[in-house]
Coordinates of C-alpha atoms (C1' of nucleotides) in Angstrom, one line a residue:
Chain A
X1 CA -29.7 11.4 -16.4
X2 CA -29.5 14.8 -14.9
X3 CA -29.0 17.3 -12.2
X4 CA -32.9 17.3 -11.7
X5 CA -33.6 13.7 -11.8
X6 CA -30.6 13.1 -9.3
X7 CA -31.7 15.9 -6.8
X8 CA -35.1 14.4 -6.5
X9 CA -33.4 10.8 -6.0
X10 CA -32.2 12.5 -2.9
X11 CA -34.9 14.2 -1.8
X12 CA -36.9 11.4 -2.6
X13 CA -34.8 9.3 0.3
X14 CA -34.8 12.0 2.2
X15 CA -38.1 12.7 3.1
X16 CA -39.2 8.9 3.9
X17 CA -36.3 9.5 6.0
X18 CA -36.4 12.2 7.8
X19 CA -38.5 15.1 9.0
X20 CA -37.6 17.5 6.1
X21 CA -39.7 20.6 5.8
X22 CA -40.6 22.0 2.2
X23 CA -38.0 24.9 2.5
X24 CA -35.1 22.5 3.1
X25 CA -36.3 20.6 0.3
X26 CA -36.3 23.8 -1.9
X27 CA -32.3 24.3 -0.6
X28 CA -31.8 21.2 -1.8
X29 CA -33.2 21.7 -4.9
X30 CA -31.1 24.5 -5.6
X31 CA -27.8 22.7 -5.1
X32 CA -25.5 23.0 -8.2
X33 CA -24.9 19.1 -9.2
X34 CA -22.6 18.2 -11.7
X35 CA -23.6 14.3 -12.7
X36 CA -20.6 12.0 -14.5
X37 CA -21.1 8.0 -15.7
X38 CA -18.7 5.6 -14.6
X39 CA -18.7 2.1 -15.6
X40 CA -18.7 -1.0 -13.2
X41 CA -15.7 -1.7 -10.8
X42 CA -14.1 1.8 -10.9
X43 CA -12.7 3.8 -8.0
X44 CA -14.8 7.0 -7.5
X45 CA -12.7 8.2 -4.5
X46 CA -9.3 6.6 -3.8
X47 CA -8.0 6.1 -0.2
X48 CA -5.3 8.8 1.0
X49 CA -7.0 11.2 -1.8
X50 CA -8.5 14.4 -1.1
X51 CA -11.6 14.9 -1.5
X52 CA -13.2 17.9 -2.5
X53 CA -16.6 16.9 -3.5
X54 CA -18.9 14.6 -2.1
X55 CA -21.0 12.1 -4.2
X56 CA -24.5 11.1 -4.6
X57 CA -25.6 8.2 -6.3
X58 CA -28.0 8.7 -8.6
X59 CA -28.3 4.9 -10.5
X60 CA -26.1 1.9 -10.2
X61 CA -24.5 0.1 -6.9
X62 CA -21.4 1.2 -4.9
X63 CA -19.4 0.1 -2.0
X64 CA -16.8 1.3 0.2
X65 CA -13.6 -0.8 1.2
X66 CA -10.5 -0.9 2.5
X67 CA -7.5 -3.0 1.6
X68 CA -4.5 -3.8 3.9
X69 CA -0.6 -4.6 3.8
X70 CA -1.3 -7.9 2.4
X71 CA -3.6 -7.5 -0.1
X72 CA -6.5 -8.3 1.0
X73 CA -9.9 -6.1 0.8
X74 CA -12.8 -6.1 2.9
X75 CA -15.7 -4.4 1.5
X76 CA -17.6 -1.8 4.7
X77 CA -20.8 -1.1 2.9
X78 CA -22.9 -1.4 0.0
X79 CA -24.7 1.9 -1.1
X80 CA -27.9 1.9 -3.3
X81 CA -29.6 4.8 -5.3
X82 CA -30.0 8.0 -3.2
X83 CA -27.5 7.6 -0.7
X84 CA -24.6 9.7 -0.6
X85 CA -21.7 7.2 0.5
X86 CA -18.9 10.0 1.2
X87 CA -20.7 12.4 3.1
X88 CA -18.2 12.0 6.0
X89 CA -14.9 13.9 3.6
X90 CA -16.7 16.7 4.3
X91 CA -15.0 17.0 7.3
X92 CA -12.4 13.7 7.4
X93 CA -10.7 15.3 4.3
X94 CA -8.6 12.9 3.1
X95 CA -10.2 9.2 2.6
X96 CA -9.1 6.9 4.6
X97 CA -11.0 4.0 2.1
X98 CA -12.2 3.6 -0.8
X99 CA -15.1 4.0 -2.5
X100 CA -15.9 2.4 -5.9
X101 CA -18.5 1.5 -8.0
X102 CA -19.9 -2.1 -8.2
X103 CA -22.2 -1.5 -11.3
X104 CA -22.1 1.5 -14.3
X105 CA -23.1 3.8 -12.3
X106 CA -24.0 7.6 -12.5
X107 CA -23.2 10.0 -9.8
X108 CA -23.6 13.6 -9.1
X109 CA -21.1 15.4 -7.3
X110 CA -21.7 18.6 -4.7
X111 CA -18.7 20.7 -3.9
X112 CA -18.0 20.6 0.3
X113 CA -17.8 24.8 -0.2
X114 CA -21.4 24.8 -1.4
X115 CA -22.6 22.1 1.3
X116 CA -20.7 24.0 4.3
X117 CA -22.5 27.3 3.0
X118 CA -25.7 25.9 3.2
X119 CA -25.8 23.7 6.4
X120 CA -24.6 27.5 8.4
X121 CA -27.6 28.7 6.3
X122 CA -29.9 25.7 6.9
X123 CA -28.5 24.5 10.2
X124 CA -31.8 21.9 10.1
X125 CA -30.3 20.2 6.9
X126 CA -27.1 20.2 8.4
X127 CA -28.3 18.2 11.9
X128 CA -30.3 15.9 9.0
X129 CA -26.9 15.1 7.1
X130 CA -25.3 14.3 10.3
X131 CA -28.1 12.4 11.5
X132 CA -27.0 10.1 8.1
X133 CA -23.6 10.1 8.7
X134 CA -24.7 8.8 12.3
X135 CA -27.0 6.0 10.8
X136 CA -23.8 5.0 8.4
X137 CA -22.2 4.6 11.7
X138 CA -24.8 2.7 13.2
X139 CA -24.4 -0.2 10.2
X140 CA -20.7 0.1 10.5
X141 CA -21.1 -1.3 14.0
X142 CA -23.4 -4.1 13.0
X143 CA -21.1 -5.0 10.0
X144 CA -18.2 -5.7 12.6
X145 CA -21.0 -7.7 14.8
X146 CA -21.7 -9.3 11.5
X147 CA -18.0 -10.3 10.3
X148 CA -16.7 -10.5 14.4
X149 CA -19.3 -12.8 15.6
X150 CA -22.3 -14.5 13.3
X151 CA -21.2 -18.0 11.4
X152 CA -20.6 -17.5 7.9
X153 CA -24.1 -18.2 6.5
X154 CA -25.8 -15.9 8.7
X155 CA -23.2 -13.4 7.4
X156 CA -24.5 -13.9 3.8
X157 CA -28.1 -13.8 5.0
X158 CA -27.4 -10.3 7.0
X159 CA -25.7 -8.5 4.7
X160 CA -28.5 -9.6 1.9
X161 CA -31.8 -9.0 4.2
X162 CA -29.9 -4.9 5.3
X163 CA -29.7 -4.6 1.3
X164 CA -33.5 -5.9 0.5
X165 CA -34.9 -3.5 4.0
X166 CA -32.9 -0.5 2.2
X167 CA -33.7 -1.6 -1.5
X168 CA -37.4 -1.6 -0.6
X169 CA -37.2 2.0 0.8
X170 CA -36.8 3.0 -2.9
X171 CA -39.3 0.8 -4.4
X172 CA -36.3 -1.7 -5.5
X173 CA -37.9 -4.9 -4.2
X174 CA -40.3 -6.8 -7.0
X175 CA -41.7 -9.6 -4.8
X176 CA -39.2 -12.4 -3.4
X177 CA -36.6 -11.0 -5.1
X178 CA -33.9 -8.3 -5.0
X179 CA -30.9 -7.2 -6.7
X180 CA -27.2 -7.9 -5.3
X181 CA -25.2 -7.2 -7.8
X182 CA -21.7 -9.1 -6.8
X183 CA -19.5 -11.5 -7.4
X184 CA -19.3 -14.2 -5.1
X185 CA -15.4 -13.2 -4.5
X186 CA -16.9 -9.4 -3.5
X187 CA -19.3 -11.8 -1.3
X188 CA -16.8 -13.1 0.2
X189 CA -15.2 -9.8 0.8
X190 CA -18.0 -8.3 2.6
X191 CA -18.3 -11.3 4.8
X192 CA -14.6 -11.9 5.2
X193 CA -14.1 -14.9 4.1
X194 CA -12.3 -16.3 0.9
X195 CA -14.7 -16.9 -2.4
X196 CA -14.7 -20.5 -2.3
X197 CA -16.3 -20.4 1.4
X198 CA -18.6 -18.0 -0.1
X199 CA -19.2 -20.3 -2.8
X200 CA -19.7 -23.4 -0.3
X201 CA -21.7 -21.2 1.9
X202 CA -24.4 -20.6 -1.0
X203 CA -24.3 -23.7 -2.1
X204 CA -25.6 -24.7 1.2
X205 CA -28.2 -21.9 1.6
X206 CA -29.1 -23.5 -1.9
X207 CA -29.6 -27.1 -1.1
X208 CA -31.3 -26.0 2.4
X209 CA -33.6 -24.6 -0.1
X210 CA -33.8 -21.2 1.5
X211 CA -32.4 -18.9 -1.5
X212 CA -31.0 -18.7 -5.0
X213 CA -28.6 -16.6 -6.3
X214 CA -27.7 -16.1 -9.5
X215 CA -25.8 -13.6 -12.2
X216 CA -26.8 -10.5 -9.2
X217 CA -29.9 -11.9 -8.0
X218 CA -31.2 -12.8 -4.8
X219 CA -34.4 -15.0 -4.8
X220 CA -35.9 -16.0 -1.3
X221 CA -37.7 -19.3 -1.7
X222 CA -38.2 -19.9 2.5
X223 CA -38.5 -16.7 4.0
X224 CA -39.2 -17.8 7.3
X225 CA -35.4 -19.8 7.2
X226 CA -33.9 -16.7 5.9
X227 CA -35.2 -14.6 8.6
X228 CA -34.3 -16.7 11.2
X229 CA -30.6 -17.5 9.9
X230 CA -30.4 -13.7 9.1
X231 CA -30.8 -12.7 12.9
X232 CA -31.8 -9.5 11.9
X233 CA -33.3 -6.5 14.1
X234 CA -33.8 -3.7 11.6
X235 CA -33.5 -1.3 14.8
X236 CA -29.9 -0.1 14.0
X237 CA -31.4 1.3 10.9
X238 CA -32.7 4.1 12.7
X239 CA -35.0 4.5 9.3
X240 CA -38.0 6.2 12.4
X241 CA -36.8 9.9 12.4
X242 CA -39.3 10.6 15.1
X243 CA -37.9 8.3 17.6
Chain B
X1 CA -13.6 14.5 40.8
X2 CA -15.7 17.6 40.2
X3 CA -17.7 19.0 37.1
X4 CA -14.7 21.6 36.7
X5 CA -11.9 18.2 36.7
X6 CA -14.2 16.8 34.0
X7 CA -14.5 19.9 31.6
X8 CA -11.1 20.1 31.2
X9 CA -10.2 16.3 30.4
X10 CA -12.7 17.0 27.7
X11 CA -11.0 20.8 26.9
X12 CA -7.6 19.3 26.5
X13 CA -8.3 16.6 24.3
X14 CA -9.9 19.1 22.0
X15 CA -7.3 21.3 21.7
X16 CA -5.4 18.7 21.0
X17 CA -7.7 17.3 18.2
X18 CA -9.4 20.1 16.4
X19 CA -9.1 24.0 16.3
X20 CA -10.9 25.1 18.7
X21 CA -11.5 28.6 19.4
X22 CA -10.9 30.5 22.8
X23 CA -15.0 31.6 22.7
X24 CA -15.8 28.5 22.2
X25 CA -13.8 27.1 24.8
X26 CA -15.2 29.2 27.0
X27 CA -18.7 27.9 25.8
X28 CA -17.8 24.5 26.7
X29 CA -16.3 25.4 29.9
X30 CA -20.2 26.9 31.2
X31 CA -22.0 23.7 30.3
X32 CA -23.5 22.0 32.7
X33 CA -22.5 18.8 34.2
X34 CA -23.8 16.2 36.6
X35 CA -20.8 13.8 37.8
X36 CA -22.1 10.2 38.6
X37 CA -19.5 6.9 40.0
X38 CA -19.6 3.6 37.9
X39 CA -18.2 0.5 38.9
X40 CA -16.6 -1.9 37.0
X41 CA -18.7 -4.3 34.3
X42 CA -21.7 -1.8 34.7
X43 CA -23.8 -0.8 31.9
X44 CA -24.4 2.8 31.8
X45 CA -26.5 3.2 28.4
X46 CA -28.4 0.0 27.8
X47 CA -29.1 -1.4 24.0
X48 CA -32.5 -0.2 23.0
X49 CA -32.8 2.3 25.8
X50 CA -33.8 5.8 25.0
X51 CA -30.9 8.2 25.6
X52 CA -31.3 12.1 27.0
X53 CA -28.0 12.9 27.7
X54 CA -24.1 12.1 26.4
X55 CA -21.8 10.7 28.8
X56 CA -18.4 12.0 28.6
X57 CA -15.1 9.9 30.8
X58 CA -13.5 12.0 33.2
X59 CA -11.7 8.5 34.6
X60 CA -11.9 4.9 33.9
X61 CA -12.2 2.9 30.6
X62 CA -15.6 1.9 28.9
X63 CA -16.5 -0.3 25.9
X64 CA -19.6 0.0 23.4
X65 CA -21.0 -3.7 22.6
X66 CA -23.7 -5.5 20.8
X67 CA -24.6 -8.9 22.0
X68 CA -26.5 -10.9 19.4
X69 CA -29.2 -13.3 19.9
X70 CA -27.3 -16.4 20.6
X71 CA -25.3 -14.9 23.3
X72 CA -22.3 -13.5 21.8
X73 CA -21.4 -10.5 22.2
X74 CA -18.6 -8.0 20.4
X75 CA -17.0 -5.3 21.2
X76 CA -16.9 -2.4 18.8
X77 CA -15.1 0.1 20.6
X78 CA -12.6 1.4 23.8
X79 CA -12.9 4.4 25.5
X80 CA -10.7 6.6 27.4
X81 CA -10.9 9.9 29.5
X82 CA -11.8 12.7 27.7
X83 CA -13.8 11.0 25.0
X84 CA -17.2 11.2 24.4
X85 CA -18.4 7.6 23.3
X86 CA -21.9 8.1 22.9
X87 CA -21.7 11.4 21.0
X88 CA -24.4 9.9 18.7
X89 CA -27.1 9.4 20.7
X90 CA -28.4 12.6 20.6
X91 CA -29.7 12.1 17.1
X92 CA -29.8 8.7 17.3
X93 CA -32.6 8.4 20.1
X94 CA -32.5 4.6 20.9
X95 CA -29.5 3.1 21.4
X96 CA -28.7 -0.1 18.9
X97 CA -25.8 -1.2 21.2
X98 CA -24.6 -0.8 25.0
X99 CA -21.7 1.0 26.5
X100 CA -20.6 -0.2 29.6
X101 CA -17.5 0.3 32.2
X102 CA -14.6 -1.7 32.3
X103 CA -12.9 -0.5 35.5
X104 CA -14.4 1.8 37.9
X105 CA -15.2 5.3 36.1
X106 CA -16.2 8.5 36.9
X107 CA -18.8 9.9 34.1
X108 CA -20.1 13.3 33.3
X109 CA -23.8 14.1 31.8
X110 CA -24.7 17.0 29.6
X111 CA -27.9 16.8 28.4
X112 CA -29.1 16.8 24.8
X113 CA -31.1 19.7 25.2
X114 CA -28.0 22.1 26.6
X115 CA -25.9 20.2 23.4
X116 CA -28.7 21.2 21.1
X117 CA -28.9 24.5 22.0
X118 CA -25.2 24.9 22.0
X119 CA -25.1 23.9 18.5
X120 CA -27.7 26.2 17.2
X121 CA -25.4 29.2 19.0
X122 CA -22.5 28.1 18.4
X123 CA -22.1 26.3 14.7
X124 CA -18.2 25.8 14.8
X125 CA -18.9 23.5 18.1
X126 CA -21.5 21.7 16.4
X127 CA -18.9 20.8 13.7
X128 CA -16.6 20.0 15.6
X129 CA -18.5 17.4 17.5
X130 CA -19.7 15.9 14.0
X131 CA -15.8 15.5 13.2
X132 CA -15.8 13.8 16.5
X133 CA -18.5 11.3 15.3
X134 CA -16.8 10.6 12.0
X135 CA -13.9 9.9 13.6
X136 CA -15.8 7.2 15.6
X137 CA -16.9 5.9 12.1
X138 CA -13.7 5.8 10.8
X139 CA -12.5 3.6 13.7
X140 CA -15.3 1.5 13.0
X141 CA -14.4 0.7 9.7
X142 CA -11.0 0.2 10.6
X143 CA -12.3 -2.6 13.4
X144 CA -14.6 -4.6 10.7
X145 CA -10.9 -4.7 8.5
X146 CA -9.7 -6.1 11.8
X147 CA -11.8 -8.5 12.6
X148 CA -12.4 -9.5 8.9
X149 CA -9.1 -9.4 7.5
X150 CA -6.4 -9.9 9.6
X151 CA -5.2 -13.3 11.0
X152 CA -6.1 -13.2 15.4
X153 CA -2.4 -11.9 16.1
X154 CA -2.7 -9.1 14.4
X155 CA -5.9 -8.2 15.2
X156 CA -4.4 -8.4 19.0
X157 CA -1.8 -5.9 18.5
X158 CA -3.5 -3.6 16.1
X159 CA -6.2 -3.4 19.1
X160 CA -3.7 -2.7 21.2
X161 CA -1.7 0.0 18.9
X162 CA -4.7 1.5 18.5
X163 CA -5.4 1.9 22.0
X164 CA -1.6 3.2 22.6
X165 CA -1.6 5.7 20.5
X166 CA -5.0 7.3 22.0
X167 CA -3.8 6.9 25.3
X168 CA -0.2 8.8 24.1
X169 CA -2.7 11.4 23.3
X170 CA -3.7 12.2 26.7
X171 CA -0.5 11.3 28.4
X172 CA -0.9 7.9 29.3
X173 CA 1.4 5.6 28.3
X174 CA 4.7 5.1 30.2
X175 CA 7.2 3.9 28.3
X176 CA 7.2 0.4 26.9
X177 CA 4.2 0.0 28.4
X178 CA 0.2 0.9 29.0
X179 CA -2.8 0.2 30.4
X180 CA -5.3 -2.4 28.5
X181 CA -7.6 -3.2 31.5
X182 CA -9.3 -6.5 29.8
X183 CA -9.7 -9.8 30.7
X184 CA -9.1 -12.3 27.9
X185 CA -12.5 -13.1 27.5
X186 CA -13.0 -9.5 27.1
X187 CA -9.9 -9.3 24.5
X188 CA -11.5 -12.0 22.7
X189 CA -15.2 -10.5 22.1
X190 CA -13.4 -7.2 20.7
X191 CA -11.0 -9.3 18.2
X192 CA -14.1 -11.8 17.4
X193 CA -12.6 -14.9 18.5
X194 CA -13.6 -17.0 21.7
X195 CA -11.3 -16.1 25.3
X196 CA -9.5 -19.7 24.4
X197 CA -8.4 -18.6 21.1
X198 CA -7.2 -15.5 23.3
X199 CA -5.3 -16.9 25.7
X200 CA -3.3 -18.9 22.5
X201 CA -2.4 -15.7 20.9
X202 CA -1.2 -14.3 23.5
X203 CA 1.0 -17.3 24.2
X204 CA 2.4 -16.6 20.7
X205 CA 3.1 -12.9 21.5
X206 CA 4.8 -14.0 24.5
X207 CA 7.1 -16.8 23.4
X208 CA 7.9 -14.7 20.1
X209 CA 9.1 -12.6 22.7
X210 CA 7.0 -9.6 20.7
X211 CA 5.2 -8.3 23.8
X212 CA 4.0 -8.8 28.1
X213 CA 0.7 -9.2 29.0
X214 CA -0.2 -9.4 32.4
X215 CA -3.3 -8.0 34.7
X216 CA -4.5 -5.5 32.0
X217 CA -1.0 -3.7 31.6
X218 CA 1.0 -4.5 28.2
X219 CA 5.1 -4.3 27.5
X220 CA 6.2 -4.0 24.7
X221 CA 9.2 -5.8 24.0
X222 CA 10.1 -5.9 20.4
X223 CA 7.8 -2.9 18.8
X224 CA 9.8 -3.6 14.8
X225 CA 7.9 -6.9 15.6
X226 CA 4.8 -5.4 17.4
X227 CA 4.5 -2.7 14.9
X228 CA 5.1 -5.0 11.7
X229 CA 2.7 -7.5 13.3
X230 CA -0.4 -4.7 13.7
X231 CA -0.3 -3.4 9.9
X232 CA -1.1 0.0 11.5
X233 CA -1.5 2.9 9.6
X234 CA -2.8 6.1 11.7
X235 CA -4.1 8.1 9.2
X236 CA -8.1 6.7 10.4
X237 CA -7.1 8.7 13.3
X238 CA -7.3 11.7 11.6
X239 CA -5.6 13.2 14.4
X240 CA -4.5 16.4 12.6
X241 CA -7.4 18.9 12.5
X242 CA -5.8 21.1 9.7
X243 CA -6.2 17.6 6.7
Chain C
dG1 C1' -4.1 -17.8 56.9
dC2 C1' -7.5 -19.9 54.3
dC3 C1' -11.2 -20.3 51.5
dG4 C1' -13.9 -19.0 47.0
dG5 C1' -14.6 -17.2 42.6
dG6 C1' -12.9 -15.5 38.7
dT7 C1' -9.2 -15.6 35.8
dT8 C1' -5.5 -17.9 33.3
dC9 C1' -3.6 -21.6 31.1
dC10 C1' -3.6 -25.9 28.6
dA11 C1' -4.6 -30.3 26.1
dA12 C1' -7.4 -33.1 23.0
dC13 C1' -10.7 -33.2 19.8
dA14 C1' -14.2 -31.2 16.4
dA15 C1' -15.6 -27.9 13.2
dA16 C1' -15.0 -24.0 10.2
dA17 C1' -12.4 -21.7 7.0
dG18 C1' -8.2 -21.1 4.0
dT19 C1' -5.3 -23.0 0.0
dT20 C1' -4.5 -24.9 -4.2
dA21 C1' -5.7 -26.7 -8.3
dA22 C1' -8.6 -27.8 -12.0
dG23 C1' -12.8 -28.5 -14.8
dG24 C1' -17.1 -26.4 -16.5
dA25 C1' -20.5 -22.7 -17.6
dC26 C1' -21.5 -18.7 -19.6
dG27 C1' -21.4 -14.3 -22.0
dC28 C1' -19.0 -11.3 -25.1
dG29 C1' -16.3 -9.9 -29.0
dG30 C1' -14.5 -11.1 -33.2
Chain D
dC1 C1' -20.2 -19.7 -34.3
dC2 C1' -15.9 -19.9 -32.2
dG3 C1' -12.6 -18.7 -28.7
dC4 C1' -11.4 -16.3 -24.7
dG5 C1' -11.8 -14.7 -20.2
dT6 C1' -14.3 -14.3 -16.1
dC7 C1' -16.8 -16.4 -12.8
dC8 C1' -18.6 -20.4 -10.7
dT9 C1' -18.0 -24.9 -8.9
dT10 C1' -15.9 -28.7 -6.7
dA11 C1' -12.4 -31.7 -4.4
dA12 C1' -8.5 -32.7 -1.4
dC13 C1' -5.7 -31.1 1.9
dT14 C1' -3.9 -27.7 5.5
dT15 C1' -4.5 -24.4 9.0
dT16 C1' -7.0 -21.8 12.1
dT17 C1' -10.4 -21.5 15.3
dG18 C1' -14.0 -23.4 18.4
dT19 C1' -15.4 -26.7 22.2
dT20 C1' -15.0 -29.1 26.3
dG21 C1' -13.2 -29.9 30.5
dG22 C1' -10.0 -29.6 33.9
dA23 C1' -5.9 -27.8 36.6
dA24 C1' -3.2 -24.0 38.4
dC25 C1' -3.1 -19.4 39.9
dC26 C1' -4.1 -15.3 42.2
dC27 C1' -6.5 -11.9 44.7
dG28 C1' -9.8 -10.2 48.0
dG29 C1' -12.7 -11.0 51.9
dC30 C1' -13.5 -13.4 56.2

DNA sequence: GCCGGGTTCCAACAAAAGTTAAGGACGCGG
DNA sequence: CCGCGTCCTTAACTTTTGTTGGAACCCGGC
């Protein structure tokens, strides 16, 4: 893949995102993107490094986590195609998490001199990128509502239904089912709780007949269950730019 | 406490936390302000409300929250004078959560507009600001490791550490001991675990003779306990403005 | 000084989640 | 096609946390 496919990945998100006029889009275009491959569950950006670029994913799945003291790691977000998960080094230098990839993956990189040039040139795609380090906020907040307060299978039915609402913003939804590419001990990571309660927790979500999950897959069978065990308002998503 | 009183609680933590500029001091010194009384447990922003100007804590201590459908609600953040807690909104329209008082506050209003405008003139504020924001989402993701990861004690006092070393900042803590003015319901919707559970933890602190708890003030009595106990690393802080 | 309401505190029991251990499925590389 | 490693699956047991309900406490207002 290359810088020209990746850039339009971007501006591709951007415009169903945002009110982006046609010369922004042309600034974006410019960028100078250089793209590497990674393969699946490799650090892109360790935590305490310093970060000098900041990364756009152009194919594959990524998340960002943290890990304490005791070893344990709780996963903060999973990022799809388009997204640029470490937007925020730009000015929070040095990473305080990680960010790795969940699947090969390829990612283009933009150097933070380049970016801070343009958003003093382009000060309207400078209030846009902030607006998206904003809406990365906003889900950080519902992920601790998520972990702090919802039982443990409405965890797994949040975190899937934010995934499938994002996934079908780029076209990645085919019907009643969507791609989650994780193991169920990253599951359980993201949920905070251990694998086998992520394991029992499917298994019930199975036998209730409301999904199935298998090898990265998520296939809803009762939609109107999953909604309703999800307890999902898509509001924190922000994904109206006019509002 | 006047619009002047205000402008420089907010002036003094910048210094403090970014390189700011004597222009641009100056710049923030002019704006604006209307001063409005809260009492205590009153919402200022409500969830889903459309915000038009930021609210910035000249006195008292506030909390953002998200109650979900079954009741529950979780705290996601504390706020102290100085601070700016809903920064976001002005790109962020609608609220997706609620920030409300805990003890009696006085609050200062600048409106979106004069912040917009502000930017536009004055870029190196605008940046500023959006490090300001970041550093909110870096505290979030610190809270969903704390309420996903760590065992209820810890959670407690790496709340609490948190909230020390922010207070330290502006010159409020006194000694062993500082001002967490929370009931233990309160305490238990920010750590994710009923005002019961709580009350039990706190128990534990007590009789491991770690820390005092009493009418919203904490003493610390051991801090190689306390601090061993919280697993807290500052660097989310990103309190230095030069890394 | 004495209510009254909100905290705090606690006990007993129930439910959810963690731990440990072990067998089975499945895909990949030789 | 076999063997190996990773992931999934489950069971049994322990620990943590939630639930319910009630008593003690404490402060502010009358």
């Amino acid at each position: 893949m290359t810088g020209d496919a990746i850039r339009a990945a971007l501006v591709r998100r951007l415009r169903l995102t945002s009110n982006i006029s046609e010369d922004d889009i042309k600034e974006i275009e410019a960028l100078p993107i250089s793209v590497r491959q990674f393969p699946a569950e490799m650090p892109v950006v360790r935590d305490g490094e310093r970060a000098t670029d900041c990364c756009l994913i152009a194919d594959g799945f990524c998340v960002r986590s943290k890990t304490i003291a005791n070893g344990k790691r709780q996963i903060l977000s999973i990022h799809i195609p388009g997204e640029i998960p470490d937007l925020m080094s730009l000015f929070l230098h040095v990473m305080d998490h990680e960010l790795s990839t969940l699947t090969p993956s390829t990612l283009g990189f933009i150097s933070h001199e380049t970016l801070q040039k343009l958003h003093r040139r382009a000060p309207n795609i400078a209030e846009m990128f902030w607006r998206d380090t904003l809406i990365d906020a906003a889900m950080f907040r519902e992920w601790i509502v998520n972990v702090g307060q919802r039982p443990a299978p409405s965890r797994l039915a949040h975190v899937m239904i934010e995934l499938r609402e994002r996934l079908r913003i780029i076209g990645r939804v085919d019907g009643d089912h969507f791609e989650m590419p994780m193991t169920q001990e990253q599951i359980g990571e993201a949920l905070g709780i251990t694998a086998v309660h992520a394991n029992r927790v499917i298994k019930q979500l199975r036998q209730e007949g409301i999904l199935e999950f298998h090898r990265g897959r998520v296939t809803v069978l009762d939609e109107r269950k999953f909604l309703e065990l999800a307890d999902f308002d898509d509001r924190y998503l922000h994904q109206s730019p006019t509002l």
